[in-house]
Coordinates of C-alpha atoms and ligand atoms in Angstrom, one line a residue:
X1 CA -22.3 -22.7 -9.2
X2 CA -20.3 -22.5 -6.0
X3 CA -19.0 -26.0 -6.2
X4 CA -17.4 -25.1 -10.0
X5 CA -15.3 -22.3 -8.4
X6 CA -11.9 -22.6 -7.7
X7 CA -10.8 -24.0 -4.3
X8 CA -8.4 -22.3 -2.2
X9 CA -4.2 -24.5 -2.0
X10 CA -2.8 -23.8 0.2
X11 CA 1.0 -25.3 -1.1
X12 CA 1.9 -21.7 -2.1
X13 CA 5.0 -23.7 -4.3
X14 CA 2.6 -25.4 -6.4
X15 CA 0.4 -22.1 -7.0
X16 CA 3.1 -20.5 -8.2
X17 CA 3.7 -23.0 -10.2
X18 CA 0.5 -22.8 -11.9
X19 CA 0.5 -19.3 -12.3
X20 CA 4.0 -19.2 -13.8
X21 CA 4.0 -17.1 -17.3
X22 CA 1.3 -16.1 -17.1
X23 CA -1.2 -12.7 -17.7
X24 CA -4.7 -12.3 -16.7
X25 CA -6.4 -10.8 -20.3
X26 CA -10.0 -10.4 -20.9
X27 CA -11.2 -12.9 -18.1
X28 CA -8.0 -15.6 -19.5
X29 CA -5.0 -16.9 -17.8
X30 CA -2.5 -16.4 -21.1
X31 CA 1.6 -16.0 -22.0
X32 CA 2.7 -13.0 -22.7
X33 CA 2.7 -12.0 -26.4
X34 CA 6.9 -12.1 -26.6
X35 CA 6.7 -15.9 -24.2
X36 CA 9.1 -13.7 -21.8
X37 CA 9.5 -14.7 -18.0
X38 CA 11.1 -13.5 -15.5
X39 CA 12.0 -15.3 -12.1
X40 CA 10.5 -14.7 -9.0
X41 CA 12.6 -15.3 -6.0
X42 CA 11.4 -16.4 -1.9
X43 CA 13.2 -13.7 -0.2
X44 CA 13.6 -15.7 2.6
X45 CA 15.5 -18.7 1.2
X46 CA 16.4 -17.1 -2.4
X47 CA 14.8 -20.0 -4.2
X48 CA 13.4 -18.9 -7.2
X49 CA 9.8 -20.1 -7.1
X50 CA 8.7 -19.2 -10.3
X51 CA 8.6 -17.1 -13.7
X52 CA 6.3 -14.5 -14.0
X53 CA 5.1 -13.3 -17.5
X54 CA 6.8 -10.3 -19.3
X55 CA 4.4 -8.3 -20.0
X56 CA 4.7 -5.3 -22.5
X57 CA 3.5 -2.6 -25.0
X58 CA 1.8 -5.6 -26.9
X59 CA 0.4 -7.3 -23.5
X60 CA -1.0 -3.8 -22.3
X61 CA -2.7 -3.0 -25.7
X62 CA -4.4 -6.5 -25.4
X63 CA -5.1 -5.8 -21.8
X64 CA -6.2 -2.1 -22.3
X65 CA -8.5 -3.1 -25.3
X66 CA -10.4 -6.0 -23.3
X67 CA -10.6 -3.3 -20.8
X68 CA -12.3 -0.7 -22.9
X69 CA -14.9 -3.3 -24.4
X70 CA -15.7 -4.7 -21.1
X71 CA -16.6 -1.6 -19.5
X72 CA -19.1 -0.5 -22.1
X73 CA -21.4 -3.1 -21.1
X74 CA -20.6 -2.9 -17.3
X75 CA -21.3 1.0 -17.1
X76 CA -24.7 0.2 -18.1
X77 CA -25.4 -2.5 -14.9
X78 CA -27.2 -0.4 -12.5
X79 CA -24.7 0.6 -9.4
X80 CA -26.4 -1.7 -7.0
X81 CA -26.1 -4.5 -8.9
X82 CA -22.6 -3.8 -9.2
X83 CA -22.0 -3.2 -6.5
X84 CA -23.5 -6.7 -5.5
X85 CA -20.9 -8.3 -7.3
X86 CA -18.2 -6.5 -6.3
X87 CA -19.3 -7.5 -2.6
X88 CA -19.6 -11.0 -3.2
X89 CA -16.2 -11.0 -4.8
X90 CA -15.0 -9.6 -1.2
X91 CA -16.9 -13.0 0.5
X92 CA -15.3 -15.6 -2.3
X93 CA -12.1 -14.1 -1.0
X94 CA -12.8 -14.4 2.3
X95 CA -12.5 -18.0 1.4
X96 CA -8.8 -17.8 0.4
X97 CA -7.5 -15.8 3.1
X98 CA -5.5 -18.7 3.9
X99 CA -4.1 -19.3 0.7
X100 CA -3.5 -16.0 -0.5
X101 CA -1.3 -15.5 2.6
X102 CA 0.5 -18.1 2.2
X103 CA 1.6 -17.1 -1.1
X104 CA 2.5 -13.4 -0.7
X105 CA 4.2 -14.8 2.4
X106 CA 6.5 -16.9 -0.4
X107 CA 7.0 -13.8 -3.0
X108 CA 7.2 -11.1 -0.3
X109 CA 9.6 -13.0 2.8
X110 CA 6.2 -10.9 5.4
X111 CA 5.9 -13.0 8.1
X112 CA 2.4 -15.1 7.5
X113 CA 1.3 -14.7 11.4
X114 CA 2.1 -10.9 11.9
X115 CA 1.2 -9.5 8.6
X116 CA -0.2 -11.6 5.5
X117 CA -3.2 -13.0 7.0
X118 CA -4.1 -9.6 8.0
X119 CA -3.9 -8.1 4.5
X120 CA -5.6 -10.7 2.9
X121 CA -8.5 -10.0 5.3
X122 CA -8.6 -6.3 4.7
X123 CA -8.4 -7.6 0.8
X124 CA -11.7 -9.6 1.8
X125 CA -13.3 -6.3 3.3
X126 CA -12.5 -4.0 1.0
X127 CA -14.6 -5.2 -1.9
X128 CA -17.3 -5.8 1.0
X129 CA -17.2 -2.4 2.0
X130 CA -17.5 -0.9 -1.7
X131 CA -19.8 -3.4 -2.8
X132 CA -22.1 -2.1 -0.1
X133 CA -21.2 2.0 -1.2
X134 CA -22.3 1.3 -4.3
X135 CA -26.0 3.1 -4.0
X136 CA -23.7 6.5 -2.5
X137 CA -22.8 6.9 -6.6
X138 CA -25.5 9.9 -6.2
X139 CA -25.6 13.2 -7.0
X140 CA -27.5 16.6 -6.2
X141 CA -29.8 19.5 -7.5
X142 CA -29.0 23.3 -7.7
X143 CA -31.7 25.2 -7.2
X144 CA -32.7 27.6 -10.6
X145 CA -36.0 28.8 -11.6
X146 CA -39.1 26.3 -11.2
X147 CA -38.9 25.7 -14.6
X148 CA -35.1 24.5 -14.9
X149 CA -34.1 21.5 -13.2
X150 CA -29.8 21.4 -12.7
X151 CA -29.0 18.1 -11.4
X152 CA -25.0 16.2 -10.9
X153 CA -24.4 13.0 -11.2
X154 CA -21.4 10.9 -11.5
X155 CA -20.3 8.8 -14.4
X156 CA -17.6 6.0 -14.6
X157 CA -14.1 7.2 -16.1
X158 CA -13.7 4.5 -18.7
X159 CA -10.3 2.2 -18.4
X160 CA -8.4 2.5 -14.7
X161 CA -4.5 1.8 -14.8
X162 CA -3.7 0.7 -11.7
X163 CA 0.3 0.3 -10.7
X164 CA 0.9 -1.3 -7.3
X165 CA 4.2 -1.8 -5.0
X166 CA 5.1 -5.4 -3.2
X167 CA 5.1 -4.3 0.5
X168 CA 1.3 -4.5 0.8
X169 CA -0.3 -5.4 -2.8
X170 CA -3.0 -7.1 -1.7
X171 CA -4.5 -4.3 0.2
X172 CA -3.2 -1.3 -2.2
X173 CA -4.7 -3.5 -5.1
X174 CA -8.0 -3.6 -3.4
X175 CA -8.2 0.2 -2.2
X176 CA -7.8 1.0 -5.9
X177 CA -10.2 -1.6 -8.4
X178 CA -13.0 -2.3 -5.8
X179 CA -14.1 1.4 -6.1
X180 CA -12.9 1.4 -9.5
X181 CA -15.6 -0.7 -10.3
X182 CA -18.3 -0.4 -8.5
X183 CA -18.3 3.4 -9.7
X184 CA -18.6 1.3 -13.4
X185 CA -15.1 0.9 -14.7
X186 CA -13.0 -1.3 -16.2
X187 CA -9.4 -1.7 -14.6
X188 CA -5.9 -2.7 -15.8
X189 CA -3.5 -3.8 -13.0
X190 CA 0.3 -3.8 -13.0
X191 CA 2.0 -5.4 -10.1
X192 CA 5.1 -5.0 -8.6
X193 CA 8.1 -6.9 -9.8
X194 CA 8.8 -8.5 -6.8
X195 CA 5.4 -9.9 -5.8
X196 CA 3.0 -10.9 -9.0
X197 CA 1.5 -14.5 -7.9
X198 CA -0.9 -13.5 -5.4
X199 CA -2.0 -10.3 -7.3
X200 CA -2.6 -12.2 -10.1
X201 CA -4.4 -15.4 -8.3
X202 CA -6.8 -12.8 -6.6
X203 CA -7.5 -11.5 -10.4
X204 CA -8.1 -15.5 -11.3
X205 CA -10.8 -15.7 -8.1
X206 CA -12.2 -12.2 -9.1
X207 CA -12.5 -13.7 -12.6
X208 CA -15.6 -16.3 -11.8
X209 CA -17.7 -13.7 -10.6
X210 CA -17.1 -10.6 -13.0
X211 CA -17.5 -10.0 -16.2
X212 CA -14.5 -11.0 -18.5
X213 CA -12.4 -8.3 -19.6
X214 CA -13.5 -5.8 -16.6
X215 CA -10.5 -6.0 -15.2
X216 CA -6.9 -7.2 -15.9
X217 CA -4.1 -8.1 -14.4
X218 CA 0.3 -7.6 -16.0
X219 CA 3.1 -8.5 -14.9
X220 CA 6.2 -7.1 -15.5
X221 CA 8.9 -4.2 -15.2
X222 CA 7.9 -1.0 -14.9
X223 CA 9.3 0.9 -17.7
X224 CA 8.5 -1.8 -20.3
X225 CA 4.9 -2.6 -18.5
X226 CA 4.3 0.3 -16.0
X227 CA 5.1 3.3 -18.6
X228 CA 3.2 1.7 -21.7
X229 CA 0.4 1.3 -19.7
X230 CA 0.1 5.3 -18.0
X231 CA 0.4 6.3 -21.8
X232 CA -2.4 4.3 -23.6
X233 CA -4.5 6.4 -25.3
X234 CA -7.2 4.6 -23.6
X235 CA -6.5 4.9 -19.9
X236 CA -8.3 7.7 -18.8
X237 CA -7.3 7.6 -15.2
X238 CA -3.9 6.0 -13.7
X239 CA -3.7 5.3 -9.8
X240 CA -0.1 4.6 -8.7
X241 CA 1.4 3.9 -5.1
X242 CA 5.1 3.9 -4.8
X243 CA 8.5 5.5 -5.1
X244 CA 8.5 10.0 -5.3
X245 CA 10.8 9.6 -8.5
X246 CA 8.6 6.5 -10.0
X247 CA 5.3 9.0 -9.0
X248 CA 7.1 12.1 -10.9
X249 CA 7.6 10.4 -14.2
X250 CA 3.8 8.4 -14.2
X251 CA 2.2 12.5 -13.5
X252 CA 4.6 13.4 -16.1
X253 CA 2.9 11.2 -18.7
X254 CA -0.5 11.6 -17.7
X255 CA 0.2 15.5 -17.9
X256 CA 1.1 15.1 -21.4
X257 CA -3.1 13.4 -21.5
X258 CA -4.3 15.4 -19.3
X259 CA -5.8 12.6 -17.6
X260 CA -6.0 12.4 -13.4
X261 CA -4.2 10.6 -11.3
X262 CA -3.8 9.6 -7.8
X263 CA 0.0 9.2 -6.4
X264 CA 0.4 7.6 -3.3
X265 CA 4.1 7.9 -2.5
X266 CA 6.7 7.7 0.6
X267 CA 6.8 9.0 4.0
X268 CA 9.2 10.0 7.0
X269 CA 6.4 10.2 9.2
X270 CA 7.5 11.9 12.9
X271 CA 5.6 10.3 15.8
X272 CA 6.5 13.0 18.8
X273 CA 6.2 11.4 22.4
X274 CA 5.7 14.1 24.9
X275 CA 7.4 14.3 28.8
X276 CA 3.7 13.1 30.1
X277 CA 3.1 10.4 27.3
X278 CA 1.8 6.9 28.7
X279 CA 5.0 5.2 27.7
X280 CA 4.5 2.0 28.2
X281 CA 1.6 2.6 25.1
X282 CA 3.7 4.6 23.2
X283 CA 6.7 2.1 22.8
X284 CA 3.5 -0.6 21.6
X285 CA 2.6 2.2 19.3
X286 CA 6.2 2.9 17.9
X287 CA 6.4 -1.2 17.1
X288 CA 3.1 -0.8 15.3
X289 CA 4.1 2.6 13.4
X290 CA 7.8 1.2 12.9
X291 CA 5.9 -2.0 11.0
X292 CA 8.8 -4.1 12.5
X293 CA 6.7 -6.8 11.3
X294 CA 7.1 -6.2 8.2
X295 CA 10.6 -5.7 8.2
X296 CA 10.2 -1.6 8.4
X297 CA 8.7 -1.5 4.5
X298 CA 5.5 0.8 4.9
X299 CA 5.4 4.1 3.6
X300 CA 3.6 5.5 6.6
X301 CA 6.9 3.7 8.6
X302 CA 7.5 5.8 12.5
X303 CA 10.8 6.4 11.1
X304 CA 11.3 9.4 13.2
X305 CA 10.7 9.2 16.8
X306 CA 10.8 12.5 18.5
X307 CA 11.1 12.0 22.3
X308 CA 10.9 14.0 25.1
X309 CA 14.2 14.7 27.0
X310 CA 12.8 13.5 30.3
X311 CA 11.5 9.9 29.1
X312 CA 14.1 9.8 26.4
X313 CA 16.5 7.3 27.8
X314 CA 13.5 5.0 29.3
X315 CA 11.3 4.9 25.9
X316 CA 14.8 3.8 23.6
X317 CA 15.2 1.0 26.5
X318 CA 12.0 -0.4 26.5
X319 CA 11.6 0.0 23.0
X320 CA 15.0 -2.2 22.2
X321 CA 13.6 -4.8 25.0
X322 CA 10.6 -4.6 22.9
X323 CA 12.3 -5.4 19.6
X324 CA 14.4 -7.4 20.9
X325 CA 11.4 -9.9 22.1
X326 CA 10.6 -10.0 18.6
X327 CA 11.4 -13.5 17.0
X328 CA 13.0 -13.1 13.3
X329 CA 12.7 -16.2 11.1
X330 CA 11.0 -18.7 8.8
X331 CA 8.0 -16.2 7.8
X332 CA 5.9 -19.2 7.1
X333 CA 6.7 -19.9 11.0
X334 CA 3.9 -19.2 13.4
X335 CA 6.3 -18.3 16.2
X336 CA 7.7 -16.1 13.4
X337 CA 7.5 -12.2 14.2
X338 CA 9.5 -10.5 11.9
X339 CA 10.5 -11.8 8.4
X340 CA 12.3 -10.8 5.1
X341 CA 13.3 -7.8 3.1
X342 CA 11.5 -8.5 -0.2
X343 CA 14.9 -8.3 -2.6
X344 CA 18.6 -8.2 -2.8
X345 CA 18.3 -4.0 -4.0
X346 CA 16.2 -3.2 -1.2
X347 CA 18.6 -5.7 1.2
X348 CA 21.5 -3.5 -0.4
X349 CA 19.7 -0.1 0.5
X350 CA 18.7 -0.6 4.2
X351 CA 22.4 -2.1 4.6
X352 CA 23.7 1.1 2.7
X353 CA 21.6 3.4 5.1
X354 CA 22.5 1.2 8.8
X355 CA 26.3 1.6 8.0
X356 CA 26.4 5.7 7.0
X357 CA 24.0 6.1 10.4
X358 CA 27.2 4.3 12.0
X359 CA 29.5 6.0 10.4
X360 CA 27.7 9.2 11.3
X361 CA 29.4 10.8 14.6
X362 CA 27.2 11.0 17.7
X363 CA 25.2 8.5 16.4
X364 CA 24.3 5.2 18.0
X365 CA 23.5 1.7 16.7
X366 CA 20.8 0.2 19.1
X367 CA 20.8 -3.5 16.9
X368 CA 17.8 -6.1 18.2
X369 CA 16.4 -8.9 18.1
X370 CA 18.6 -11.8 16.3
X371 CA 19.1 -13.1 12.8
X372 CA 17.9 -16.5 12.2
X373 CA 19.9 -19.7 12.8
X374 CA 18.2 -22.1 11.1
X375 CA 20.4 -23.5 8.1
X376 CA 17.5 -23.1 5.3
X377 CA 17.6 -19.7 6.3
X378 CA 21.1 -19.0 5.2
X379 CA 20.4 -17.3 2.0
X380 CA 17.6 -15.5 3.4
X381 CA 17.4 -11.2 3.2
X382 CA 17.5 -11.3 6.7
X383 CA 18.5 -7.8 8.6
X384 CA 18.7 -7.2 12.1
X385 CA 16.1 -4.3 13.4
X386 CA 18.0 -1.1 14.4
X387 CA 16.9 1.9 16.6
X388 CA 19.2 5.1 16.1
X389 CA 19.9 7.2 18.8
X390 CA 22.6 10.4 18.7
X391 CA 21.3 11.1 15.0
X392 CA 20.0 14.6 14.0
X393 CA 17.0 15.4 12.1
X394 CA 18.8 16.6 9.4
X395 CA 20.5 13.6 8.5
X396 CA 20.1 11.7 5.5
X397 CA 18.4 8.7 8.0
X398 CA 15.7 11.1 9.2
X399 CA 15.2 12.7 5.9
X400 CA 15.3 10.0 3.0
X401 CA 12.8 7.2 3.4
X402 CA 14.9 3.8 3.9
X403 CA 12.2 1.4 3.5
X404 CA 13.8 -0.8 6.1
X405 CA 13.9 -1.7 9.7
X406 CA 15.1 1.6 10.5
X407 CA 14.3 3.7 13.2
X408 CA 15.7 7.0 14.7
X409 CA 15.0 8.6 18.1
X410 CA 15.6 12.2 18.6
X411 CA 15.7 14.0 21.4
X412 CA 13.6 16.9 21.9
X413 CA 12.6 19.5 24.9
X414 CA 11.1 21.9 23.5
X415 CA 7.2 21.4 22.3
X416 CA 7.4 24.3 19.9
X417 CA 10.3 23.3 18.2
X418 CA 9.4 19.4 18.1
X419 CA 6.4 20.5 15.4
X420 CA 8.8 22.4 13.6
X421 CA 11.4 19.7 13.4
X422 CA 8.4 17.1 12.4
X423 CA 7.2 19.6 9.9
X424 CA 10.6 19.8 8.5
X425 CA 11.0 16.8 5.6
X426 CA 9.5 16.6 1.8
X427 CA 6.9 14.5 3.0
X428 CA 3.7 15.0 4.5
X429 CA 1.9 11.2 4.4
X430 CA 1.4 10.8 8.4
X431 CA 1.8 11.7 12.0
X432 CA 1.9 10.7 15.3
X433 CA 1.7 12.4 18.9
X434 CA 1.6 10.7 22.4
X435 CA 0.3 12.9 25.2
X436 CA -2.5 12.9 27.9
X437 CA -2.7 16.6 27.2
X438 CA -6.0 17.3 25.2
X439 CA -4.5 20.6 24.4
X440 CA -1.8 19.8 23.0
X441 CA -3.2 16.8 21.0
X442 CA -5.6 19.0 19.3
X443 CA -2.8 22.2 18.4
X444 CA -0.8 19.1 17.2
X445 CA -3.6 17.7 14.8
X446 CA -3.9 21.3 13.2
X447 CA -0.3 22.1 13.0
X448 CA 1.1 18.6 11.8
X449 CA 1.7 18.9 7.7
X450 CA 0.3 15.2 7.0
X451 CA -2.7 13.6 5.4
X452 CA -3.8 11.8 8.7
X453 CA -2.4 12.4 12.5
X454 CA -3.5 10.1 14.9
X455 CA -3.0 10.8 18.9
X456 CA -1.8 7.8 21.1
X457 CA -2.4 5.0 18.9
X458 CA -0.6 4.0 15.1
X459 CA -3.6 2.3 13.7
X460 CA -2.6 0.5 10.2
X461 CA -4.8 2.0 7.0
X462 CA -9.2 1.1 7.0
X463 CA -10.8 0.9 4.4
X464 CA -13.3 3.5 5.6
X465 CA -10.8 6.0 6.5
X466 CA -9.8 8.8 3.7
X467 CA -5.6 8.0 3.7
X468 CA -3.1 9.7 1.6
X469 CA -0.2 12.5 1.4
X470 CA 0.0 16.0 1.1
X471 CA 3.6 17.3 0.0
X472 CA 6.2 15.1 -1.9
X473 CA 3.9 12.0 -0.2
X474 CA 1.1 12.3 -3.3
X475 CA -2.1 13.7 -4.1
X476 CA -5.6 12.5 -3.9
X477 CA -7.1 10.4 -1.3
X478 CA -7.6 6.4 -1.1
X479 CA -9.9 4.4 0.8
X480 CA -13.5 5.7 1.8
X481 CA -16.5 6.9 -0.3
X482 CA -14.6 9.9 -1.2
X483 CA -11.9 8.1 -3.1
X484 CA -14.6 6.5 -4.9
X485 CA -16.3 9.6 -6.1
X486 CA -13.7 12.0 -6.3
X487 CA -11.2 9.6 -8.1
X488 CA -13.2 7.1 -9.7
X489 CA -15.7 8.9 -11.6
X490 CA -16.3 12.4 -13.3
X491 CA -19.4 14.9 -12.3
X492 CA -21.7 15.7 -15.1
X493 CA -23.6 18.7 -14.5
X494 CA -27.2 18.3 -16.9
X495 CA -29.8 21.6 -17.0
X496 CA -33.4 21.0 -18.3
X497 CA -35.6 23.8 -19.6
X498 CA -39.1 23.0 -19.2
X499 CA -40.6 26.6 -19.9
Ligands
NAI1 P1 8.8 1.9 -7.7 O1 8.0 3.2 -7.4 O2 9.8 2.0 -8.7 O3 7.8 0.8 -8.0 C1 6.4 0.8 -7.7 C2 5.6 0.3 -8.9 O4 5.8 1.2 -10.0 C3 6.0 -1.1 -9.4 O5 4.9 -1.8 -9.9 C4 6.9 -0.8 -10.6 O6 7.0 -1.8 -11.6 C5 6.2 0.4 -11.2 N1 7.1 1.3 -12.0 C6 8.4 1.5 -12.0 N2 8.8 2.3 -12.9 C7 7.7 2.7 -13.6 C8 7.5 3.6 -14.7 N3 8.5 4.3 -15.3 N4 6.2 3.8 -15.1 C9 5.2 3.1 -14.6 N5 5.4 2.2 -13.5 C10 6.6 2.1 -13.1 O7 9.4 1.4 -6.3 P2 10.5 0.3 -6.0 O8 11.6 0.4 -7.0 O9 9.9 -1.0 -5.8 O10 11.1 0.8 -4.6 C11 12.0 1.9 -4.4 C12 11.6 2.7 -3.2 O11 10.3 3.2 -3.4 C13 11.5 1.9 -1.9 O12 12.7 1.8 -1.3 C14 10.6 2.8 -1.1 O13 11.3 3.9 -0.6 C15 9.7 3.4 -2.2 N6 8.4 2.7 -2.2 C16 7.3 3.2 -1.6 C17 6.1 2.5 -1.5 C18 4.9 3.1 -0.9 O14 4.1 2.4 -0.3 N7 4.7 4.4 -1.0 C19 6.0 1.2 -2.1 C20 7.2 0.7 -2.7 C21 8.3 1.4 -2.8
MG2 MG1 11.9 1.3 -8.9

């Protein structure tokens, strides 16, 4: 059996290749129904490496109906057994760790060394971790009369939509079809533009060890792909991580079905470092939050860094001696720190955002680290990691997410007014503090408006740890055993009589 499965290559140019034009569709590798491509470009040298399939209305009602006949039969598989699978599917891709980061290295521009290999990994874990949740699909008795036994249990939803972004797919795509299935659905997944190979080669491992059909995998444009796909009749549930205005018009659709959803969507997450901070740690721990490595494009992105006046000036200079360190380049490179922005709009965006911050009075560009030299790079969406200082929080750079290597520092004395400046944005995804002070950690955890606050560390997303927004940053939770039951599967509530 093993040796008839499909070995990891790991030339990500000739994997595209192969995967060019094509759909995953009931457990198939096929065209879309129109024979539509589109290109797919390596940000980092703007070759185009491939053509990914168009899907559309058509391509989603093929997907959608394997979907819906698959998970008739896999609802019935006892939990364990599912769950089983869905772990051994994490351990085959275990096996192509190497491979898959290699090729959302070449769609994405992420350096392979400070950031791919990682997320496959946590792709590997992720269906290890639910495989092994699988026998927590319980439920509970009510106490009634002696008589009359009330008991919960939880049931599969039916058909999953699943729409992912390109800065992390291969982790976002896991956190939302391995507890998809092992709670007994069937899933349809739309990647992002920008990034379809290695979603879609995951879907083509996943595909030797699960049924055919159980889950699917589009490519395409959102409105012609994404949109058809929230509004099938058929998908009961849609899970979506992205943009506040893409999240708005995918609720609005499933509002008009009345089916649930879970909207994962940006951030301007404060981190506040306090006058008695460890700073040495807390300029490691704005690196980490910042995600220089990945060129700023995280939704949970330090992108306001609130500073003590009296360790102010000391934190921006190590932190630009920091970032400066930092090696920008080939992202296939080992030595490589710090590689691409994934596309010429988002390139156009973070350039549009560094040049009003420098146009903004007061304001100062710190500008590190340096842009590549190497001739192959040339064409590459290269862009120079800046640190703000002299900005405001109520400027546009501290309130709109960039989505970029783009950082502001802001000065602050007071510890009072620091929360209410860090509570004061539209989003609520995640927080930061820095402090030695117990006290003051603790009043900071209660009185931070985010979904997770973390004290002296910037520890990237676990599978096992509940993540997800409150405000204009989304609703519902992903990752641990709550996002399986709460958003994977509906309580039934069943009474027996036996008088
Ligand atoms: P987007 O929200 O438009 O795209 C995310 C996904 O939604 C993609 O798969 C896209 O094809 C799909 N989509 C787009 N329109 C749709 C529709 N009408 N119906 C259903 N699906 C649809 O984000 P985009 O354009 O890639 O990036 C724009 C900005 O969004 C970024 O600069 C960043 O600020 C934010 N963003 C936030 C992410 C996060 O992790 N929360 C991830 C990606 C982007
Ligand atoms: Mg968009």
């Amino acid at each position: 059996m093993a040796d008839a499965r499909l070995q990891p290559v790991l030339d990500p140019h000739a994997l595209a290749r192969e995967l060019s034009g094509k759909l995953l569709i009931g457990g198939r590798l096929v065209p879309a129904r129109s024979g539509r491509t589109f290109d797919v470009v390596n940000p980092a040298k703007g070759d185009v490496i491939g053509q990914a399939a168009f899907g559309e209305a058509a391509d989603v009602e093929a997907a959608v109906t394997a979907a819906a006949e698959a998970q008739k039969a896999w609802a019935r598989v006892p939990a364990r057994q599912r769950g089983k699978l869905v772990a051994e599917c994490g351990r085959v891709l275990q096996d192509h760790v190497e491979e898959l980061a290699r090729l959302i290295t070449l769609e994405t521009g992420k350096a392979l060394r400070t950031e791919s290999r990682i997320e496959a990994g946590v792709l590997s874990d992720s269906f290890v971790y639910y495989g092994g949740l699988a026998p927590e699909l319980k439920g509970e008795t009510v106490p009634l009369l002696p008589t009359t036994l009330n008991f919960t249990f939880r049931e599969p939803i039916g058909v999953v939509g699943a729409i992912i972004p390109w800065n992390v797919p291969l982790l976002l795509m896991a956190l939302k079809i391995a507890p998809a299935l092992v709670a007994g659905n069937a899933v349809v997944v739309k990647s992002a533009e920008e990034a379809p190979f290695t979603v879609l080669r995951v879907c083509q491992i996943l595909s030797q060890i699960l049924p055919p059909g159980l889950f699917n995998m589009l490519s395409g444009y959102g409105p012609e792909c994404g949109a058809p796909l929230v509004a099938h009749p058929k998908v009961g549930k849609v899970t979506f991580t992205g943009s506040v205005e893409t999240g708005k018009i995918v609720y609005k659709t499933a509002a008009e079905k009345l089916i649930p959803v879970t909207l994962e969507l940006g951030g301007k997450s404060p981190m506040i470092v306090m006058g008695d901070a460890e700073l040495d740690k807390a300029v490691d721990g704005a690196v980490v939050g910042m995600r220089f490595t990945r060129q700023g494009q995280s939704c949970t992105a330090a992108s306001r860094i609130f500073v003590h006046d009296s360790v102010h000036d000391a934190f921006v200079a190590k932190l630009k001696a920091k970032v400066d360190a930092m090696v920008m380049g080939d992202p296939m490179d080992e030595k490589t720190d710090i590689g691409a922005i994934v596309s010429c709009a988002q390139f156009t965006r973070v350039q549009d955002y560094i040049r009003l911050g420098r146009e903004t009075s007061g304001a100062t560009a710190h500008v590190c680290s340096r842009l590549p030299d190497d001739p192959s790079l040339a064409k590459g969406l290269f862009v120079q990691p800046v640190i703000f200082t002299g900005l405001t929080n109520d400027s546009r750079l501290a309130r709109e997410e960039i989505f970029g290597p783009v950082t502001c520092v802001i000065r602050f004395t007071d510890y009072e007014d620091v929360i209410a400046q860090a509570n004061d944005t539209e989003y609520g995804l995640a927080a930061t503090i820095w402090t030695r002070d117990l006290k003051i950690a603790m009043d900071a955890i209660h009185r931070l408006e985010a979904g997770l606050v973390q004290v002296n560390q910037n520890m990237v997303v676990q599978p096992n740890i509940s993540y997800g927004g409150i405000k204009a940053s989304g609703l519902g939770k992903e990752a641990s055993l709550e996002a399986m039951l709460e958003h994977f599967t509906h309580k039934k509530s069943a009474i027996i009589n036996m008088a």
